[in-house]
mmCIF file of C-alpha atoms in Angstrom:
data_model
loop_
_atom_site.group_PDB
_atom_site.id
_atom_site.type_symbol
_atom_site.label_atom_id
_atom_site.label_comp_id
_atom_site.label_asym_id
_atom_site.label_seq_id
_atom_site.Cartn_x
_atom_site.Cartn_y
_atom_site.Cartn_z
ATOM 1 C CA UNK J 182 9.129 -5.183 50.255
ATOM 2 C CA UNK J 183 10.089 -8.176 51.662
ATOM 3 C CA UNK J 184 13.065 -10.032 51.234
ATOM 4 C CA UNK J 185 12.705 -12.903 48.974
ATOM 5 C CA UNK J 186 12.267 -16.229 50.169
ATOM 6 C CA UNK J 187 10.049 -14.727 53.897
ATOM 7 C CA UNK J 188 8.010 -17.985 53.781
ATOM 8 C CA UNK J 189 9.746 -21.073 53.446
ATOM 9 C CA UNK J 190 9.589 -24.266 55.796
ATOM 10 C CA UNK J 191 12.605 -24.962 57.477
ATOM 11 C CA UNK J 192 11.863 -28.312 57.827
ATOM 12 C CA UNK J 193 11.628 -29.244 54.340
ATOM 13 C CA UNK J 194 14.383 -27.200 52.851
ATOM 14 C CA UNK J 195 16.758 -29.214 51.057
ATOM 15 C CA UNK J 196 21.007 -28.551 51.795
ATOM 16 C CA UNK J 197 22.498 -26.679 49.165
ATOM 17 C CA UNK J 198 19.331 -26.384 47.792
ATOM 18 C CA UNK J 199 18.041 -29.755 45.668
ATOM 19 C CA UNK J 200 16.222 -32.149 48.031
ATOM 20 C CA UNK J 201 15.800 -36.175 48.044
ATOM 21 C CA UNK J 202 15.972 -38.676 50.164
ATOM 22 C CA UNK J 203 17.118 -40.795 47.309
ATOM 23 C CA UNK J 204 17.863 -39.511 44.041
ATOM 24 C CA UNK J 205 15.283 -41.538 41.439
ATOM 25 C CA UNK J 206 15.643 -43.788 39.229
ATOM 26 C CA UNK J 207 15.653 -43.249 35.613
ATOM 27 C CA UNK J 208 13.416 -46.054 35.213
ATOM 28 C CA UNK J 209 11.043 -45.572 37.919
ATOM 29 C CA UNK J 210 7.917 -43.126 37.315
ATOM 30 C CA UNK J 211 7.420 -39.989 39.238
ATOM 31 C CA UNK J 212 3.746 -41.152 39.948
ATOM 32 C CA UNK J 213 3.542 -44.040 42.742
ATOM 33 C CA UNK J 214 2.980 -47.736 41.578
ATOM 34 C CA UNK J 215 0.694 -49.843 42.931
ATOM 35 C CA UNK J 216 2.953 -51.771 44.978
ATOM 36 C CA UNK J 217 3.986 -48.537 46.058
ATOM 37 C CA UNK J 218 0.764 -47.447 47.134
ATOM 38 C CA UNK J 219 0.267 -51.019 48.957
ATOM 39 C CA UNK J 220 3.276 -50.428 50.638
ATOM 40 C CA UNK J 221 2.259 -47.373 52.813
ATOM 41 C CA UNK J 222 -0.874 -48.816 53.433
ATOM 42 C CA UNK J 223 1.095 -51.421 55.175
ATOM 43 C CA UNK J 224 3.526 -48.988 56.918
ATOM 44 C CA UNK J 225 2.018 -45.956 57.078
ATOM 45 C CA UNK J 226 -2.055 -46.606 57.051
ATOM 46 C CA UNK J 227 -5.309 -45.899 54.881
ATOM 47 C CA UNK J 228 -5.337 -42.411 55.088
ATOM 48 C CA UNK J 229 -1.714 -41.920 53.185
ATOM 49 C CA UNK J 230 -2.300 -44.688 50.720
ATOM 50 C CA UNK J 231 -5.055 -42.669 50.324
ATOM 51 C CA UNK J 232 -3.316 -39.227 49.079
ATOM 52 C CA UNK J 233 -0.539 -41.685 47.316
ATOM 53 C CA UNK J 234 -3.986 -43.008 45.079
ATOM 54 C CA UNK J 235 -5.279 -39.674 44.118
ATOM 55 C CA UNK J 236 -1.754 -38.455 43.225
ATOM 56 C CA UNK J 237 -1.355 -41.628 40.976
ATOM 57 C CA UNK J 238 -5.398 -41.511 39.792
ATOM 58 C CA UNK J 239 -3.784 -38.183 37.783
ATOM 59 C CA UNK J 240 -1.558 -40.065 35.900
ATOM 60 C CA UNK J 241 -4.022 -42.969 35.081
ATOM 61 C CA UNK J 242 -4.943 -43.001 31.275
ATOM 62 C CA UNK J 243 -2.981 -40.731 29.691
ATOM 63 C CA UNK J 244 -0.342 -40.785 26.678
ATOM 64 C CA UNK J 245 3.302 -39.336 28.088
ATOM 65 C CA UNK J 246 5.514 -37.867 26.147
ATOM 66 C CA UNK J 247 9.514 -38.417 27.275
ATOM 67 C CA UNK J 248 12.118 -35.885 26.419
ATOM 68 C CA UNK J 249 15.948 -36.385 27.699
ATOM 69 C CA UNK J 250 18.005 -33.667 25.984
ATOM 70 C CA UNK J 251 17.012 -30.967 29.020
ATOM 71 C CA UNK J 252 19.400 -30.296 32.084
ATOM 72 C CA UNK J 253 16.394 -32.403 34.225
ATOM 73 C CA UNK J 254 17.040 -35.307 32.491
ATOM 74 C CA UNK J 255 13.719 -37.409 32.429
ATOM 75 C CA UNK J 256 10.703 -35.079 31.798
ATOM 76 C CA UNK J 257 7.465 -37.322 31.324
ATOM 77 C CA UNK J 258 4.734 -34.651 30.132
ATOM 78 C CA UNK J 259 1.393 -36.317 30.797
ATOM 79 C CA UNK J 260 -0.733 -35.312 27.056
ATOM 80 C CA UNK J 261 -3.820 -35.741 27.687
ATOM 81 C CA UNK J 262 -5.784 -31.734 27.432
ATOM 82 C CA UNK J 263 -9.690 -33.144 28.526
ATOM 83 C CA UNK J 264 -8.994 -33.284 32.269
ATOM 84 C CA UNK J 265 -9.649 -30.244 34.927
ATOM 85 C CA UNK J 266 -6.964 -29.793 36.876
ATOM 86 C CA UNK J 267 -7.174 -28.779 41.038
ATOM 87 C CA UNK J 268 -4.747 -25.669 41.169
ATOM 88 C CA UNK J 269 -4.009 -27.551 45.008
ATOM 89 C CA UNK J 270 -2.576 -30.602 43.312
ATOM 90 C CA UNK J 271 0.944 -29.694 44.597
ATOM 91 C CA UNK J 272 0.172 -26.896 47.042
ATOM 92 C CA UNK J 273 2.045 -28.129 50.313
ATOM 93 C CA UNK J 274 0.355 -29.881 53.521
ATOM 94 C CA UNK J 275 2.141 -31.053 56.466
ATOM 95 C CA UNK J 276 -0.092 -33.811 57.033
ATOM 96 C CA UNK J 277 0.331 -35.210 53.304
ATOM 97 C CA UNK J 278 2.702 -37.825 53.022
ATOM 98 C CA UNK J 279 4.618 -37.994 50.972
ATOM 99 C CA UNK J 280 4.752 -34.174 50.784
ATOM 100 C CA UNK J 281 3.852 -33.095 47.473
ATOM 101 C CA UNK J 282 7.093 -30.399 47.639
ATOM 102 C CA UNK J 283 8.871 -33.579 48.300
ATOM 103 C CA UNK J 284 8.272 -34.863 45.308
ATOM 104 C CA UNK J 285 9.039 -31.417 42.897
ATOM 105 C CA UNK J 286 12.524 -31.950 44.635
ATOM 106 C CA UNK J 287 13.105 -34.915 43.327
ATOM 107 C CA UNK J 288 13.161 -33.530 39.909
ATOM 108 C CA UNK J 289 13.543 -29.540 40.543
ATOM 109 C CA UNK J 290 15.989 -27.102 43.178
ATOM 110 C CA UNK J 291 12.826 -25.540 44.485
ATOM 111 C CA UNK J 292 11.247 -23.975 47.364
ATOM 112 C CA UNK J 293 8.870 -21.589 48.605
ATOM 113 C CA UNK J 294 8.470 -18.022 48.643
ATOM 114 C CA UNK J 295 4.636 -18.426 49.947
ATOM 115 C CA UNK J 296 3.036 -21.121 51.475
ATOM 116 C CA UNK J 297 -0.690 -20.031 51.233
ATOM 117 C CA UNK J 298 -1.413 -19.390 48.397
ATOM 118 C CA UNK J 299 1.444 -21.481 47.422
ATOM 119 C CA UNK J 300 4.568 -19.591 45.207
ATOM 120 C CA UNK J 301 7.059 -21.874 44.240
ATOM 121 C CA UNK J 302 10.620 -20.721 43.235
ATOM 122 C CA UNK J 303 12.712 -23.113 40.890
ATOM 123 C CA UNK J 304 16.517 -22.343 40.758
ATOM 124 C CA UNK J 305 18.291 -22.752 38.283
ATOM 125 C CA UNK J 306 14.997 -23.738 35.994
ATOM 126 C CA UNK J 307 16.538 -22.749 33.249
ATOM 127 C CA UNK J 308 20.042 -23.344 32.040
ATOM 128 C CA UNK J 309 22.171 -19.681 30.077
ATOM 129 C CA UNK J 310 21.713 -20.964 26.951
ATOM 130 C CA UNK J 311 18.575 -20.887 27.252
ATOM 131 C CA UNK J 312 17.639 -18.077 28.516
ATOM 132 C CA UNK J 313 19.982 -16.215 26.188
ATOM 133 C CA UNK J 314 18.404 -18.592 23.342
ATOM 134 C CA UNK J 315 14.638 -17.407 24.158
ATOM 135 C CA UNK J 316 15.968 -13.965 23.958
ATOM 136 C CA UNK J 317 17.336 -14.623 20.828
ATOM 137 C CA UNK J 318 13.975 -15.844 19.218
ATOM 138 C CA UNK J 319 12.653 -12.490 20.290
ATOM 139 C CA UNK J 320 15.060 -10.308 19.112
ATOM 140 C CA UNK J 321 13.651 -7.745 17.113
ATOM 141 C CA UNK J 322 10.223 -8.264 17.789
ATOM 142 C CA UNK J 323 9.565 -6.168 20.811
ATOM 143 C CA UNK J 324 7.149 -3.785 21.250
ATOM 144 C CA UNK J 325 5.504 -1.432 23.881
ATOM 145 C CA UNK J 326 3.383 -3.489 26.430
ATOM 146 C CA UNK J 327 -0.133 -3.401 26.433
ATOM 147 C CA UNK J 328 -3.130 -4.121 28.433
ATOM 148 C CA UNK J 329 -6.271 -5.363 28.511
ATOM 149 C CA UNK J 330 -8.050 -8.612 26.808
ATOM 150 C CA UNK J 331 -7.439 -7.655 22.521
ATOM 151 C CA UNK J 332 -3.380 -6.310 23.677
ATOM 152 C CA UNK J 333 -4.133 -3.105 22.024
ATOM 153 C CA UNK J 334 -3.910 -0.592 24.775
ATOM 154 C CA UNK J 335 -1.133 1.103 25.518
ATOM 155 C CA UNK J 336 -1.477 3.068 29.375
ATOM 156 C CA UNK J 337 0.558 3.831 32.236
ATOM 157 C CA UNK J 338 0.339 1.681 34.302
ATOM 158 C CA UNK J 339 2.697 -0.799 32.085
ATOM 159 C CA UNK J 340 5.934 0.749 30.269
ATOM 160 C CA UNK J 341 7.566 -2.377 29.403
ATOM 161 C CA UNK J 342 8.500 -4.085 25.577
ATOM 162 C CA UNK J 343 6.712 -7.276 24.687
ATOM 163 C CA UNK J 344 7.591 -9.743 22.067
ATOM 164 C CA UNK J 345 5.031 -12.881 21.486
ATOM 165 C CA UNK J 346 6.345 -16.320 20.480
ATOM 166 C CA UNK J 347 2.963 -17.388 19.237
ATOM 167 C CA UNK J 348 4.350 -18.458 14.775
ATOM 168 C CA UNK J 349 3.851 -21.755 14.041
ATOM 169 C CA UNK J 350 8.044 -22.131 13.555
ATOM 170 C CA UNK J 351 8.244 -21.092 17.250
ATOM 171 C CA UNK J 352 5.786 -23.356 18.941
ATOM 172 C CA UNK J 353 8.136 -26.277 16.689
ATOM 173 C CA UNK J 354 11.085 -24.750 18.157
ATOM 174 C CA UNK J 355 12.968 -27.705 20.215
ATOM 175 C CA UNK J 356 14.177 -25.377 22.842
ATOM 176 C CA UNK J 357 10.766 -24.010 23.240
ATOM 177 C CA UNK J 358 9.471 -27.126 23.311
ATOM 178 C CA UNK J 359 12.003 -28.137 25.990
ATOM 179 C CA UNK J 360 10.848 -25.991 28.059
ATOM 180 C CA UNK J 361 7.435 -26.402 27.622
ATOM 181 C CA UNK J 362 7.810 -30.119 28.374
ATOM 182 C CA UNK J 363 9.580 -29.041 31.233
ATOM 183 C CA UNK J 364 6.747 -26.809 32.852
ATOM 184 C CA UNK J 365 4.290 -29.318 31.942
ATOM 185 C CA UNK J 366 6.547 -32.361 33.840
ATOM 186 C CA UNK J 367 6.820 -29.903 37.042
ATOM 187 C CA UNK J 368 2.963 -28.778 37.232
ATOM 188 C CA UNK J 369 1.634 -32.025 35.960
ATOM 189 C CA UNK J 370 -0.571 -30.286 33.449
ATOM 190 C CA UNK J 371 -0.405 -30.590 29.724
ATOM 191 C CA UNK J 372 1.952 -28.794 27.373
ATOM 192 C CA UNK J 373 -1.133 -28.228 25.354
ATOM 193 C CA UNK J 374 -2.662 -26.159 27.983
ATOM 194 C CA UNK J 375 -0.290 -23.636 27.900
ATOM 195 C CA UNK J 376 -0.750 -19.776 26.075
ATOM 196 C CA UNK J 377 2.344 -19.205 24.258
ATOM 197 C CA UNK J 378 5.558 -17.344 25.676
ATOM 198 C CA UNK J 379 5.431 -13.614 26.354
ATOM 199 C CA UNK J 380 8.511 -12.156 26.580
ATOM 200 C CA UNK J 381 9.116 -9.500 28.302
ATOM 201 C CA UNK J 382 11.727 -6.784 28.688
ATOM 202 C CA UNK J 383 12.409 -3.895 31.192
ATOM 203 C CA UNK J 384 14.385 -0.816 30.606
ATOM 204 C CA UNK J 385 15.898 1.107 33.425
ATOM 205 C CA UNK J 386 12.684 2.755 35.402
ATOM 206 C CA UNK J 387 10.377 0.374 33.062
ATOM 207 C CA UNK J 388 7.816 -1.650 35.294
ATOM 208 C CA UNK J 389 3.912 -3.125 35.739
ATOM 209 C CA UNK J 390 1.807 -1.842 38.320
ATOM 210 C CA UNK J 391 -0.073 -4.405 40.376
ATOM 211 C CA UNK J 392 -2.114 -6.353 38.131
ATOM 212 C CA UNK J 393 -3.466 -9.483 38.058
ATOM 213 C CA UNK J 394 -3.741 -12.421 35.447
ATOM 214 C CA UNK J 395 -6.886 -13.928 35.885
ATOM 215 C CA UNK J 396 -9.191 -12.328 33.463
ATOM 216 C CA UNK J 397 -13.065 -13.100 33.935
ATOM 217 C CA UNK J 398 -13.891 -13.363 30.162
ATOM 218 C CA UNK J 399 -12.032 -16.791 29.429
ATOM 219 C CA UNK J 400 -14.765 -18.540 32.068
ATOM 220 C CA UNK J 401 -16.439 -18.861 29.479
ATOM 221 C CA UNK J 402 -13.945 -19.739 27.010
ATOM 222 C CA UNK J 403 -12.819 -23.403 25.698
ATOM 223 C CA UNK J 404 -9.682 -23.193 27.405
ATOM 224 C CA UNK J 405 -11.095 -21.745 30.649
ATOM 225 C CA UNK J 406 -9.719 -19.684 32.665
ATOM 226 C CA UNK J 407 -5.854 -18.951 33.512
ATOM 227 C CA UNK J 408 -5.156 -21.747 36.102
ATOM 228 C CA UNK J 409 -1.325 -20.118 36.908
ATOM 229 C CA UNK J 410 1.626 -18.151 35.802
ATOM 230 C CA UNK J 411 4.918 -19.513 35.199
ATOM 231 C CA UNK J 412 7.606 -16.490 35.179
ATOM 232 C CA UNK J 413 10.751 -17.116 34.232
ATOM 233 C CA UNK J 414 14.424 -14.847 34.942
ATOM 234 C CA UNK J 415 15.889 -14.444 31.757
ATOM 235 C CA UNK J 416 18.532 -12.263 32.708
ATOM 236 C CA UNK J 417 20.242 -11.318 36.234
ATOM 237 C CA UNK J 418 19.148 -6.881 37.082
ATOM 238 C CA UNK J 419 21.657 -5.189 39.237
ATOM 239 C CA UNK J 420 18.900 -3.316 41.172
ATOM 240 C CA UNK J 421 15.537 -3.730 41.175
ATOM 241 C CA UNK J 422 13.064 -5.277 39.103
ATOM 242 C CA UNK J 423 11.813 -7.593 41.180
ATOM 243 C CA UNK J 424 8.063 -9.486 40.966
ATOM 244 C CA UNK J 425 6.433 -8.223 44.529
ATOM 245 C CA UNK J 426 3.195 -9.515 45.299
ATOM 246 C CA UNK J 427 1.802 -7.017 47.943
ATOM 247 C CA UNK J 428 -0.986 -8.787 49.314
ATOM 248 C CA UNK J 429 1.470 -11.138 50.887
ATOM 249 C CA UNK J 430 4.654 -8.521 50.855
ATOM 250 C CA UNK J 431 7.127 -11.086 49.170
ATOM 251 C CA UNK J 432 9.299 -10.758 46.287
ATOM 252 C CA UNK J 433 10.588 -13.103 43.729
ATOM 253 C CA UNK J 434 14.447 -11.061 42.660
ATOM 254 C CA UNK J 435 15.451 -11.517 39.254
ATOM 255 C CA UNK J 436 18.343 -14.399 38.321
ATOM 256 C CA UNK J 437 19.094 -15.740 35.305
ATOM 257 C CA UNK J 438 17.571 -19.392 35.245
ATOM 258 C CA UNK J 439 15.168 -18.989 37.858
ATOM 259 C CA UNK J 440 11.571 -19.500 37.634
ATOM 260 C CA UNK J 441 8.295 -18.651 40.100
ATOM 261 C CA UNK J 442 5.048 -20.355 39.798
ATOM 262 C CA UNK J 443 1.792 -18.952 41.135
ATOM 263 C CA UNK J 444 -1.678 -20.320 41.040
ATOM 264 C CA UNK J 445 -4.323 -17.281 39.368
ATOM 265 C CA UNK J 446 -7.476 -19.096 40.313
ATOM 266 C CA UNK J 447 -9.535 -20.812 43.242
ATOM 267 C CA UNK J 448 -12.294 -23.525 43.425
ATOM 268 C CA UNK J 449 -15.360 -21.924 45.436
ATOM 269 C CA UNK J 450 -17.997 -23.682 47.058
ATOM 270 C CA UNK J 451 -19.828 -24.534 44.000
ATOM 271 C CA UNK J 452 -16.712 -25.666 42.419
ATOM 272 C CA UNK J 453 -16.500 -23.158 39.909
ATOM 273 C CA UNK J 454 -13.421 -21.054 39.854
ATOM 274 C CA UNK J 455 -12.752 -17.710 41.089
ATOM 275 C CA UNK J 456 -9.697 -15.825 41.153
ATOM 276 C CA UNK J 457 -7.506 -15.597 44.036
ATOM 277 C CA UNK J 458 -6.974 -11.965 45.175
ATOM 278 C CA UNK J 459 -3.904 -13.004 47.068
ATOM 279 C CA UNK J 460 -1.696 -13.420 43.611
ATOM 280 C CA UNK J 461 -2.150 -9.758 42.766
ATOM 281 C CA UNK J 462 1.481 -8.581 41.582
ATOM 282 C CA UNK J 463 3.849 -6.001 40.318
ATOM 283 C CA UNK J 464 6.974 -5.920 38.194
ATOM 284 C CA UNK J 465 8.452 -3.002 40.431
ATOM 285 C CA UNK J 466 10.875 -0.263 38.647
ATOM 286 C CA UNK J 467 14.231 -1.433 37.426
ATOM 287 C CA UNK J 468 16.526 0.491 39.068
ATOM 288 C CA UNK J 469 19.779 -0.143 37.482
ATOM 289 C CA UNK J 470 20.876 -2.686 34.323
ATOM 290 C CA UNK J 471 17.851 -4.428 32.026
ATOM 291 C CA UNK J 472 15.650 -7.361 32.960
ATOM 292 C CA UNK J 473 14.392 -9.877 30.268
ATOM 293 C CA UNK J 474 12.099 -11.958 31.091
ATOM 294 C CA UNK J 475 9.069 -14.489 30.312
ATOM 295 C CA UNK J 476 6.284 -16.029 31.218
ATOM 296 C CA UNK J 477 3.837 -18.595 30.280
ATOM 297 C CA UNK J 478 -0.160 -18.309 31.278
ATOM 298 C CA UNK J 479 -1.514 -22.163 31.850
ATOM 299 C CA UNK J 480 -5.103 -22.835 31.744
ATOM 300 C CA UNK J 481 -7.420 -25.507 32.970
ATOM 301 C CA UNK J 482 -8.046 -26.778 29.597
ATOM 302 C CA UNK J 483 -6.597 -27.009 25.677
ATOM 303 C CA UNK J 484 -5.466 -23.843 25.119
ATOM 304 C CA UNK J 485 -3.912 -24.654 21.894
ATOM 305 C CA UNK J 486 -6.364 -26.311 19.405
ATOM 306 C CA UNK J 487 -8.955 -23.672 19.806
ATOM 307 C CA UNK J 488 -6.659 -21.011 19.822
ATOM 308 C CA UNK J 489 -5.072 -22.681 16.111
ATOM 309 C CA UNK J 490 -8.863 -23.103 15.068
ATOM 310 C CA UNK J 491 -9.635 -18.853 15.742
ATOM 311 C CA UNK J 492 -12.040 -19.568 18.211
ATOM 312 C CA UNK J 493 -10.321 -18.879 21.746
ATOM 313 C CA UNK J 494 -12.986 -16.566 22.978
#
């Protein structure tokens, strides 16, 4: 396996870890203003004014949401479930200006453990208390893994515990919806669109063989399909346990806090999506201590009020 971190741009890595320029303003909004967008067309030319517009024509129309009690501070969640969302919206491109990684930093310690497809790893995404406090909510609820579309089979090729955070009380939670808000501000997709938490623990020798999250079946659902995977550390493993993703031979290593995102999906020709091969993964063995962890499945649409009404698939 590789070591973690193998693909990261030195050019754009931050010192000590968190990146800006300029640290932003409370007041000012992570999307460019106008002005701001005039501005570059002055210094910089059409063709970056250009990416600055399309980055702002996401933000254009919707209801935000502003929570201040997380460790980030100011955590605008745009609201607004009816829009499609490119899974490239924040994948990194040298010649895009300003770099769309540039902006995550303002907000989020993060970097890259693959450029193409893009993995992003957040440190410190997460503060203890809550990671111990999502524990918490699932303690006592864990069960043996399954697989498959209906989670009723048990095989193999998965020997982990599962508990889902899916009651009404939990998707009310504040510190669930903290974080929720907080996954939302850093993809810039609704809350709304996201499945809720599985948690996950991992015994010593527990793991998932490679595996992949995009199922074909929700195409046709009202959600659509799984757009990415946002996997959060819960807890720090002594050895092993890591998330290795072979096609591309990197590994995210557990620690408390951190986070990895990964895109599940691809836009083909026709503009339909398709899943990308290259995000195939594997919880490998835990060789020593216990790993807790979660994640949270994000899809292009509302996954929420169909999956309230019964009528997900």
């Amino acid at each position: 396996m590789a070591s973690e971190g193998a693909s990261r741009r030195k050019s754009k890595k931050p010192a000590g870890g968190v990146n800006s320029k300029r640290a932003r303003r409370k007041d000012e909004p992570s999307a460019p203003t106008a002005s701001r967008i005039f501005h570059l067309a002055v210094a910089g030319g059409a063709a970056a004014a250009l990416i600055l517009g399309l980055w702002a024509a996401g933000f254009e129309g919707r209801t935000t949401h502003t929570s201040t009690d997380g460790p980030f501070g100011d955590e605008s969640v745009p609201l607004d479930a009816s829009r499609t969302f490119d899974p490239n919206r924040i994948d990194i491109n040298p010649n895009l200006e300003p770099d769309p990684l540039e902006i995550l930093r303002e907000k989020f310690n993060v970097s890259m453990l693959s450029e193409n497809p893009p993995i992003y790893q957040f440190e410190h995404f997460l503060t203890d208390e809550e990671a111990n406090g999502i524990i918490e909510l699932a303690s006592g609820m864990f069960k043996r893994s399954t697989t498959g579309l209906d989670r009723d089979k048990t095989d193999l090729s998965r020997t982990s515990s599962t508990a889902w955070l899916i009651d009404p009380s939990h998707y009310s939670n504040p510190l669930v919806k903290r974080i929720e808000n907080r996954m939302a501000s850093a993809m810039n997709v609704p809350a709304i669109n996201q499945e809720g938490f599985q948690v996950l623990e991992y015994q010593l020798s527990e793991y998932y063989r490679e595996h992949h999250d995009f199922l074909p079946e929700m195409t046709q659902w009202p959600c659509g399909v799984r757009l990415a995977t946002f996997f959060l550390y819960l807890s720090d493993v002594e050895e092993g346990g890591g998330t290795w993703f072979p096609r591309l031979n990197v590994t995210g290593v557990p620690k408390k806090g951190r986070a990895l995102l990964w895109y599940n999906v691809q836009k083909d020709a026709s503009g339909e999506w398709k899943m990308d091969g290259r995000t195939q993964h594997e919880a490998v063995p835990v060789i020593k201590g216990t790993k807790y962890a979660a994640n949270k499945w994000i899809h292009v649409k509302d996954w929420v009020t169909p999956w309230r009404a019964g009528r997900t698939g």
